[in-house]
Amino acid sequence: MNLKALQPQWRRRPQWRPRPEPLVPGAVAGVGPASRRLARRLLAMGEDRLSRLEAIAGAGAHAQTSSLLIVLGAGDDLPWAEGVAYLGRAPTAPRLLVSTTHAPSVPEDLFEEALHGRFGVRGLAVIHAANLVVSLADAGPIEPALLKQWCEGQA
Amino acid sequence: MQSDVEASSKAVQRGVAEARAGLVERETLVELVALSAVAGEHMLVIGPPGTAKSEAIRRVAAGLGGTYFEYLLGRFTEPSEIFGPVDLQRLRQGFVETATGGMLPEAEIAFLDEVFLGSTAILNTLLSLLNERTFRRGHTTMKVPLRVCVGASNALPNDELLSAFADRFLVRHFVEPIPQNRLEDLLEAGWSLEARIVEAQASLADVDALAGAARNVEMKAARPLLAQAIRLLREADIRLSDRRIVKIQRLVAAAATLDGRLEASGADLWPIVFAVPTADEQVQAREVLLELLETSRNTALAQAALEASRGPAARAIRIVERAREVMEARPAQDAELVDWRRRLEGLIREIDASLAPEDRPEDVLNLREQIANELESPPATVATATPVATKA
């Protein structure tokens, strides 16, 4: 469940403003304590629902991202935990996961291209509140034993 | 707001809620009928057969307590089938009058299915009935008690004359078959719908009180915003007739009244979307007016306001409404607790995923806290009685 998370060095950091219409959630992200709460929710979930989700977890490049967990799946299957952020795909930037409630102050298609150009990988998630860009390349099915091990390791 | 008008507003809200209960994806339709009745305007519903149009209208009539007339028009429908037969007794006296008992001229709420299939004779009589609330036929001239007529059709007419008739229906609502993700809800609701009797929660006196209050609503703040909305629509090549533009004010005033206010504001502009004539133009109108309708809200007509505006205020009201329903329906059986908690999780996920923190009003924050506390505590089990005696 290795995760590559980076804090981008913005030439001009985009502002994030509330969207007029929210995106349909396709993922949920937890950073720090929220990631552990999210992991515990997943571990309490039934097998059937868990099998429909994928996840990626790990630590970020900086101290403030001590733990990070992103869960991918259909909106109705995504768990809730206090402090998580829901991510979705904007119609103009379908390869990028961004906040369902906030949009960047730059056109999202250009934002997507700029990030993919900068990080050299397709399939990224942006957690704007933590200023993190995460590669989803290694996301995969959730193995409860591994998730539990990860969660205990983050405590 | 005067206490009697406030009481009427609450009664109509209860009537709408009663009519909406058990319907799937038809809440907006029910709410728009109530809006049209208070505004004194008529409504057209366009959608394929079998999409619960007539059921929804019937339930609104029952919820609001009006006398109801419904008819399915065909190409060979005689005027007497809608307006009543010739009064034979009066005919013997040399007068051609219509016996209107139980027919459309005496209805307070009416539903005409396949309305554009009516003959010229029917449509001509309907025109004055809808416009002037006057029934004229032969020697019969009478004022009708009609508050709202809902016409339905599979599609908008292409014919110019029929289009002119269709323009008399200010409110337009387009319905589609139930989407995939709500099929289970449709099956469950449809199974229990027939057994569910709608009880009148209001009366036409309440509708009339609100209609009277709506005519006196202060429009000063809303008018410039409405003009701005019309200009934005024109820039997008969405043309509304002058008659339609002026009458939209009645919908705006009715929205304010149903939300319990004497002064219309930007929060009440959302009905303009439903006055746009075609489905494609309504979709376009929502996009064009997105920013202008951002503050839309209406406690009585929450779903309609949300559908028109997609704004956070309307979204928050709708979420609060659903959250309260779920919280009040805490199950008594352990076996149902899991499903109930799953519904709570769905609600709090919707709050967090669709409302930015800065857009969450106090009632949403309070409900969110209640739901979060419930989810973060272990599921409480219902106490079961321990048998203290066994059968001999």
Tab-separated table of N, CA, C and O in Angstrom, chain B residues 160-241:
chain	number	residue	atom	x	y	z
B	160	GLU	N	-48.591	25.420	-34.722
B	160	GLU	CA	-48.543	26.803	-34.238
B	160	GLU	C	-49.736	27.144	-33.344
B	160	GLU	O	-49.592	27.811	-32.314
B	161	LEU	N	-50.919	26.675	-33.750
B	161	LEU	CA	-52.133	26.994	-32.973
B	161	LEU	C	-52.079	26.319	-31.603
B	161	LEU	O	-52.426	26.911	-30.583
B	162	LEU	N	-51.631	25.073	-31.613
B	162	LEU	CA	-51.530	24.357	-30.335
B	162	LEU	C	-50.449	24.977	-29.457
B	162	LEU	O	-50.565	25.005	-28.237
B	163	SER	N	-49.383	25.479	-30.095
B	163	SER	CA	-48.323	26.132	-29.315
B	163	SER	C	-48.865	27.376	-28.627
B	163	SER	O	-48.499	27.679	-27.485
B	164	ALA	N	-49.755	28.086	-29.340
B	164	ALA	CA	-50.373	29.275	-28.738
B	164	ALA	C	-51.233	28.871	-27.538
B	164	ALA	O	-51.253	29.551	-26.518
B	165	PHE	N	-51.935	27.746	-27.666
B	165	PHE	CA	-52.730	27.240	-26.544
B	165	PHE	C	-51.800	26.817	-25.402
B	165	PHE	O	-52.050	27.113	-24.238
B	166	ALA	N	-50.703	26.157	-25.754
B	166	ALA	CA	-49.752	25.688	-24.742
B	166	ALA	C	-49.139	26.849	-23.967
B	166	ALA	O	-48.776	26.711	-22.795
B	167	ASP	N	-49.031	27.999	-24.602
B	167	ASP	CA	-48.432	29.162	-23.937
B	167	ASP	C	-49.275	29.638	-22.752
B	167	ASP	O	-48.791	30.387	-21.903
B	168	ARG	N	-50.526	29.199	-22.685
B	168	ARG	CA	-51.388	29.562	-21.535
B	168	ARG	C	-50.952	28.848	-20.262
B	168	ARG	O	-51.367	29.209	-19.172
B	169	PHE	N	-50.157	27.782	-20.408
B	169	PHE	CA	-49.664	27.052	-19.242
B	169	PHE	C	-48.301	27.634	-18.894
B	169	PHE	O	-47.299	27.335	-19.558
B	170	LEU	N	-48.244	28.466	-17.864
B	170	LEU	CA	-47.011	29.204	-17.560
B	170	LEU	C	-45.901	28.278	-17.063
B	170	LEU	O	-44.752	28.393	-17.471
B	171	VAL	N	-46.263	27.354	-16.177
B	171	VAL	CA	-45.259	26.473	-15.573
B	171	VAL	C	-45.124	25.226	-16.448
B	171	VAL	O	-46.112	24.617	-16.842
B	172	ARG	N	-43.868	24.865	-16.721
B	172	ARG	CA	-43.607	23.669	-17.529
B	172	ARG	C	-42.710	22.736	-16.729
B	172	ARG	O	-41.667	23.161	-16.204
B	173	HIS	N	-43.094	21.481	-16.665
B	173	HIS	CA	-42.236	20.518	-15.971
B	173	HIS	C	-42.108	19.264	-16.836
B	173	HIS	O	-43.096	18.741	-17.321
B	174	PHE	N	-40.866	18.816	-17.005
B	174	PHE	CA	-40.587	17.671	-17.869
B	174	PHE	C	-40.190	16.495	-16.984
B	174	PHE	O	-39.264	16.606	-16.187
B	175	VAL	N	-40.901	15.386	-17.122
B	175	VAL	CA	-40.598	14.220	-16.292
B	175	VAL	C	-40.053	13.101	-17.170
B	175	VAL	O	-40.415	12.960	-18.337
B	176	GLU	N	-39.157	12.330	-16.548
B	176	GLU	CA	-38.553	11.183	-17.218
B	176	GLU	C	-38.868	9.938	-16.404
B	176	GLU	O	-39.191	10.047	-15.212
B	177	PRO	N	-38.748	8.751	-16.998
B	177	PRO	CA	-38.892	7.541	-16.191
B	177	PRO	C	-37.859	7.523	-15.064
B	177	PRO	O	-36.813	8.167	-15.161
B	178	ILE	N	-38.140	6.766	-14.018
B	178	ILE	CA	-37.275	6.715	-12.830
B	178	ILE	C	-35.871	6.259	-13.234
B	178	ILE	O	-35.719	5.278	-13.961
B	179	PRO	N	-34.805	6.938	-12.728
B	179	PRO	CA	-33.448	6.515	-13.081
B	179	PRO	C	-33.085	5.171	-12.431
B	179	PRO	O	-33.719	4.750	-11.468
B	180	GLN	N	-32.034	4.562	-12.946
B	180	GLN	CA	-31.594	3.228	-12.501
B	180	GLN	C	-31.396	3.146	-10.993
B	180	GLN	O	-31.782	2.178	-10.338
B	181	ASN	N	-30.761	4.223	-10.446
B	181	ASN	CA	-30.369	4.116	-9.045
B	181	ASN	C	-31.550	4.277	-8.086
B	181	ASN	O	-31.379	4.174	-6.878
B	182	ARG	N	-32.744	4.488	-8.625
B	182	ARG	CA	-33.908	4.631	-7.734
B	182	ARG	C	-34.957	3.551	-7.987
B	182	ARG	O	-36.095	3.661	-7.513
B	183	LEU	N	-34.566	2.522	-8.750
B	183	LEU	CA	-35.536	1.483	-9.101
B	183	LEU	C	-36.046	0.755	-7.860
B	183	LEU	O	-37.240	0.438	-7.761
B	184	GLU	N	-35.108	0.460	-6.923
B	184	GLU	CA	-35.537	-0.233	-5.698
B	184	GLU	C	-36.540	0.624	-4.923
B	184	GLU	O	-37.545	0.114	-4.413
B	185	ASP	N	-36.281	1.927	-4.849
B	185	ASP	CA	-37.217	2.844	-4.158
B	185	ASP	C	-38.568	2.840	-4.854
B	185	ASP	O	-39.615	2.863	-4.207
B	186	LEU	N	-38.559	2.809	-6.200
B	186	LEU	CA	-39.811	2.809	-6.960
B	186	LEU	C	-40.627	1.561	-6.651
B	186	LEU	O	-41.838	1.633	-6.419
B	187	LEU	N	-39.942	0.417	-6.633
B	187	LEU	CA	-40.643	-0.850	-6.378
B	187	LEU	C	-41.256	-0.847	-4.980
B	187	LEU	O	-42.412	-1.234	-4.793
B	188	GLU	N	-40.465	-0.384	-3.997
B	188	GLU	CA	-40.960	-0.369	-2.613
B	188	GLU	C	-42.120	0.614	-2.476
B	188	GLU	O	-43.157	0.283	-1.897
B	189	ALA	N	-41.953	1.806	-3.031
B	189	ALA	CA	-42.994	2.836	-2.905
B	189	ALA	C	-44.254	2.434	-3.656
B	189	ALA	O	-45.365	2.608	-3.168
B	190	GLY	N	-44.082	1.888	-4.853
B	190	GLY	CA	-45.228	1.500	-5.670
B	190	GLY	C	-46.057	0.413	-5.004
B	190	GLY	O	-47.278	0.391	-5.100
B	191	TRP	N	-45.390	-0.493	-4.302
B	191	TRP	CA	-46.074	-1.595	-3.622
B	191	TRP	C	-46.993	-1.068	-2.537
B	191	TRP	O	-48.103	-1.559	-2.332
B	192	SER	N	-46.542	-0.042	-1.798
B	192	SER	CA	-47.329	0.445	-0.667
B	192	SER	C	-48.189	1.651	-1.015
B	192	SER	O	-49.034	2.063	-0.244
B	193	LEU	N	-48.008	2.195	-2.240
B	193	LEU	CA	-48.694	3.451	-2.587
B	193	LEU	C	-50.208	3.300	-2.624
B	193	LEU	O	-50.939	4.159	-2.152
B	194	GLU	N	-50.667	2.172	-3.186
B	194	GLU	CA	-52.116	2.009	-3.352
B	194	GLU	C	-52.826	1.971	-2.012
B	194	GLU	O	-53.962	2.386	-1.886
B	195	ALA	N	-52.133	1.427	-1.010
B	195	ALA	CA	-52.765	1.310	0.308
B	195	ALA	C	-52.728	2.640	1.057
B	195	ALA	O	-53.399	2.806	2.071
B	196	ARG	N	-51.947	3.560	0.567
B	196	ARG	CA	-51.764	4.812	1.299
B	196	ARG	C	-52.811	5.833	0.868
B	196	ARG	O	-52.872	6.222	-0.293
B	197	ILE	N	-53.624	6.280	1.813
B	197	ILE	CA	-54.657	7.263	1.496
B	197	ILE	C	-54.130	8.645	1.881
B	197	ILE	O	-53.647	8.848	2.989
B	198	VAL	N	-54.244	9.579	0.965
B	198	VAL	CA	-53.790	10.942	1.240
B	198	VAL	C	-54.900	11.679	1.971
B	198	VAL	O	-56.026	11.757	1.488
B	199	GLU	N	-54.584	12.198	3.131
B	199	GLU	CA	-55.593	12.959	3.890
B	199	GLU	C	-55.379	14.444	3.669
B	199	GLU	O	-54.242	14.912	3.606
B	200	ALA	N	-56.484	15.162	3.572
B	200	ALA	CA	-56.394	16.613	3.344
B	200	ALA	C	-55.752	17.277	4.557
B	200	ALA	O	-56.202	17.103	5.682
B	201	GLN	N	-54.683	17.997	4.319
B	201	GLN	CA	-53.996	18.721	5.389
B	201	GLN	C	-54.286	20.222	5.303
B	201	GLN	O	-53.929	20.989	6.183
B	202	ALA	N	-54.883	20.615	4.174
B	202	ALA	CA	-55.178	22.029	3.945
B	202	ALA	C	-56.531	22.107	3.243
B	202	ALA	O	-57.156	21.078	2.969
B	203	SER	N	-56.956	23.308	2.965
B	203	SER	CA	-58.190	23.480	2.204
B	203	SER	C	-57.938	24.545	1.145
B	203	SER	O	-56.915	25.243	1.194
B	204	LEU	N	-58.873	24.675	0.213
B	204	LEU	CA	-58.703	25.696	-0.805
B	204	LEU	C	-58.772	27.099	-0.195
B	204	LEU	O	-58.249	28.051	-0.770
B	205	ALA	N	-59.378	27.205	0.964
B	205	ALA	CA	-59.385	28.504	1.666
B	205	ALA	C	-57.953	28.898	2.013
B	205	ALA	O	-57.591	30.090	1.964
B	206	ASP	N	-57.121	27.922	2.378
B	206	ASP	CA	-55.705	28.208	2.659
B	206	ASP	C	-54.993	28.662	1.393
B	206	ASP	O	-54.212	29.620	1.405
B	207	VAL	N	-55.263	27.970	0.284
B	207	VAL	CA	-54.643	28.354	-0.991
B	207	VAL	C	-55.072	29.769	-1.363
B	207	VAL	O	-54.251	30.593	-1.788
B	208	ASP	N	-56.350	30.070	-1.169
B	208	ASP	CA	-56.858	31.412	-1.515
B	208	ASP	C	-56.232	32.487	-0.627
B	208	ASP	O	-55.918	33.586	-1.096
B	209	ALA	N	-56.052	32.166	0.655
B	209	ALA	CA	-55.427	33.143	1.568
B	209	ALA	C	-54.007	33.442	1.105
B	209	ALA	O	-53.567	34.594	1.088
B	210	LEU	N	-53.291	32.390	0.716
B	210	LEU	CA	-51.920	32.585	0.254
B	210	LEU	C	-51.884	33.320	-1.080
B	210	LEU	O	-51.012	34.158	-1.318
B	211	ALA	N	-52.855	33.003	-1.959
B	211	ALA	CA	-52.923	33.698	-3.249
B	211	ALA	C	-53.158	35.193	-3.034
B	211	ALA	O	-52.551	36.035	-3.708
B	212	GLY	N	-54.024	35.510	-2.073
B	212	GLY	CA	-54.280	36.919	-1.749
B	212	GLY	C	-53.034	37.596	-1.208
B	212	GLY	O	-52.684	38.712	-1.602
B	213	ALA	N	-52.305	36.898	-0.325
B	213	ALA	CA	-51.071	37.453	0.239
B	213	ALA	C	-50.022	37.627	-0.855
B	213	ALA	O	-49.276	38.614	-0.872
B	214	ALA	N	-49.975	36.681	-1.804
B	214	ALA	CA	-48.988	36.740	-2.883
B	214	ALA	C	-49.203	37.972	-3.755
B	214	ALA	O	-48.236	38.590	-4.228
B	215	ARG	N	-50.459	38.342	-3.935
B	215	ARG	CA	-50.748	39.527	-4.774
B	215	ARG	C	-50.225	40.799	-4.126
B	215	ARG	O	-50.004	41.801	-4.805
B	216	ASN	N	-50.000	40.772	-2.802
B	216	ASN	CA	-49.511	41.969	-2.097
B	216	ASN	C	-48.045	41.874	-1.701
B	216	ASN	O	-47.561	42.697	-0.932
B	217	VAL	N	-47.346	40.869	-2.220
B	217	VAL	CA	-45.921	40.722	-1.884
B	217	VAL	C	-45.133	41.901	-2.455
B	217	VAL	O	-45.393	42.348	-3.568
B	218	GLU	N	-44.190	42.409	-1.692
B	218	GLU	CA	-43.332	43.493	-2.138
B	218	GLU	C	-42.288	42.951	-3.119
B	218	GLU	O	-41.507	42.067	-2.742
B	219	MET	N	-42.284	43.470	-4.335
B	219	MET	CA	-41.427	42.923	-5.391
B	219	MET	C	-40.231	43.817	-5.710
B	219	MET	O	-39.457	43.512	-6.629
B	220	LYS	N	-40.064	44.910	-4.937
B	220	LYS	CA	-39.045	45.909	-5.288
B	220	LYS	C	-37.643	45.308	-5.383
B	220	LYS	O	-36.873	45.614	-6.284
B	221	ALA	N	-37.302	44.443	-4.442
B	221	ALA	CA	-35.945	43.881	-4.420
B	221	ALA	C	-35.763	42.828	-5.506
B	221	ALA	O	-34.677	42.670	-6.067
B	222	ALA	N	-36.839	42.115	-5.803
B	222	ALA	CA	-36.734	40.997	-6.749
B	222	ALA	C	-36.756	41.453	-8.210
B	222	ALA	O	-36.157	40.806	-9.067
B	223	ARG	N	-37.441	42.557	-8.475
B	223	ARG	CA	-37.661	42.954	-9.884
B	223	ARG	C	-36.357	43.180	-10.667
B	223	ARG	O	-36.208	42.661	-11.777
B	224	PRO	N	-35.401	43.960	-10.135
B	224	PRO	CA	-34.159	44.163	-10.894
B	224	PRO	C	-33.423	42.848	-11.146
B	224	PRO	O	-32.814	42.641	-12.208
B	225	LEU	N	-33.495	41.937	-10.178
B	225	LEU	CA	-32.823	40.641	-10.335
B	225	LEU	C	-33.529	39.814	-11.405
B	225	LEU	O	-32.897	39.110	-12.190
B	226	LEU	N	-34.847	39.919	-11.433
B	226	LEU	CA	-35.629	39.204	-12.448
B	226	LEU	C	-35.294	39.740	-13.837
B	226	LEU	O	-35.101	38.967	-14.784
B	227	ALA	N	-35.191	41.068	-13.945
B	227	ALA	CA	-34.832	41.684	-15.240
B	227	ALA	C	-33.446	41.205	-15.675
B	227	ALA	O	-33.212	40.895	-16.844
B	228	GLN	N	-32.529	41.128	-14.700
B	228	GLN	CA	-31.173	40.650	-14.996
B	228	GLN	C	-31.222	39.207	-15.499
B	228	GLN	O	-30.526	38.847	-16.461
B	229	ALA	N	-32.073	38.408	-14.869
B	229	ALA	CA	-32.208	36.999	-15.274
B	229	ALA	C	-32.728	36.906	-16.710
B	229	ALA	O	-32.216	36.119	-17.517
B	230	ILE	N	-33.712	37.714	-17.048
B	230	ILE	CA	-34.282	37.700	-18.405
B	230	ILE	C	-33.214	38.089	-19.418
B	230	ILE	O	-33.090	37.488	-20.498
B	231	ARG	N	-32.407	39.111	-19.056
B	231	ARG	CA	-31.330	39.549	-19.984
B	231	ARG	C	-30.323	38.422	-20.198
B	231	ARG	O	-29.882	38.180	-21.322
B	232	LEU	N	-29.981	37.722	-19.109
B	232	LEU	CA	-29.026	36.611	-19.235
B	232	LEU	C	-29.607	35.515	-20.134
B	232	LEU	O	-28.895	34.930	-20.957
B	233	LEU	N	-30.900	35.252	-19.978
B	233	LEU	CA	-31.535	34.231	-20.816
B	233	LEU	C	-31.538	34.678	-22.282
B	233	LEU	O	-31.277	33.872	-23.179
B	234	ARG	N	-31.807	35.945	-22.529
B	234	ARG	CA	-31.829	36.439	-23.918
B	234	ARG	C	-30.447	36.337	-24.549
B	234	ARG	O	-30.315	35.991	-25.723
B	235	GLU	N	-29.413	36.607	-23.736
B	235	GLU	CA	-28.043	36.489	-24.265
B	235	GLU	C	-27.745	35.054	-24.664
B	235	GLU	O	-26.949	34.800	-25.573
B	236	ALA	N	-28.401	34.128	-23.967
B	236	ALA	CA	-28.224	32.705	-24.297
B	236	ALA	C	-29.241	32.249	-25.335
B	236	ALA	O	-29.400	31.040	-25.560
B	237	ASP	N	-29.936	33.209	-25.928
B	237	ASP	CA	-30.926	32.930	-26.983
B	237	ASP	C	-32.142	32.156	-26.461
B	237	ASP	O	-32.766	31.396	-27.218
B	238	ILE	N	-32.470	32.334	-25.218
B	238	ILE	CA	-33.694	31.750	-24.653
B	238	ILE	C	-34.714	32.878	-24.562
B	238	ILE	O	-34.568	33.803	-23.764
B	239	ARG	N	-35.735	32.788	-25.435
B	239	ARG	CA	-36.710	33.892	-25.550
B	239	ARG	C	-37.981	33.549	-24.791
B	239	ARG	O	-38.545	32.476	-24.976
B	240	LEU	N	-38.402	34.466	-23.962
B	240	LEU	CA	-39.692	34.336	-23.274
B	240	LEU	C	-40.599	35.445	-23.789
B	240	LEU	O	-40.149	36.582	-23.969
B	241	SER	N	-41.881	35.117	-23.998
B	241	SER	CA	-42.822	36.144	-24.468
B	241	SER	C	-43.003	37.198	-23.372
B	241	SER	O	-42.762	36.923	-22.194
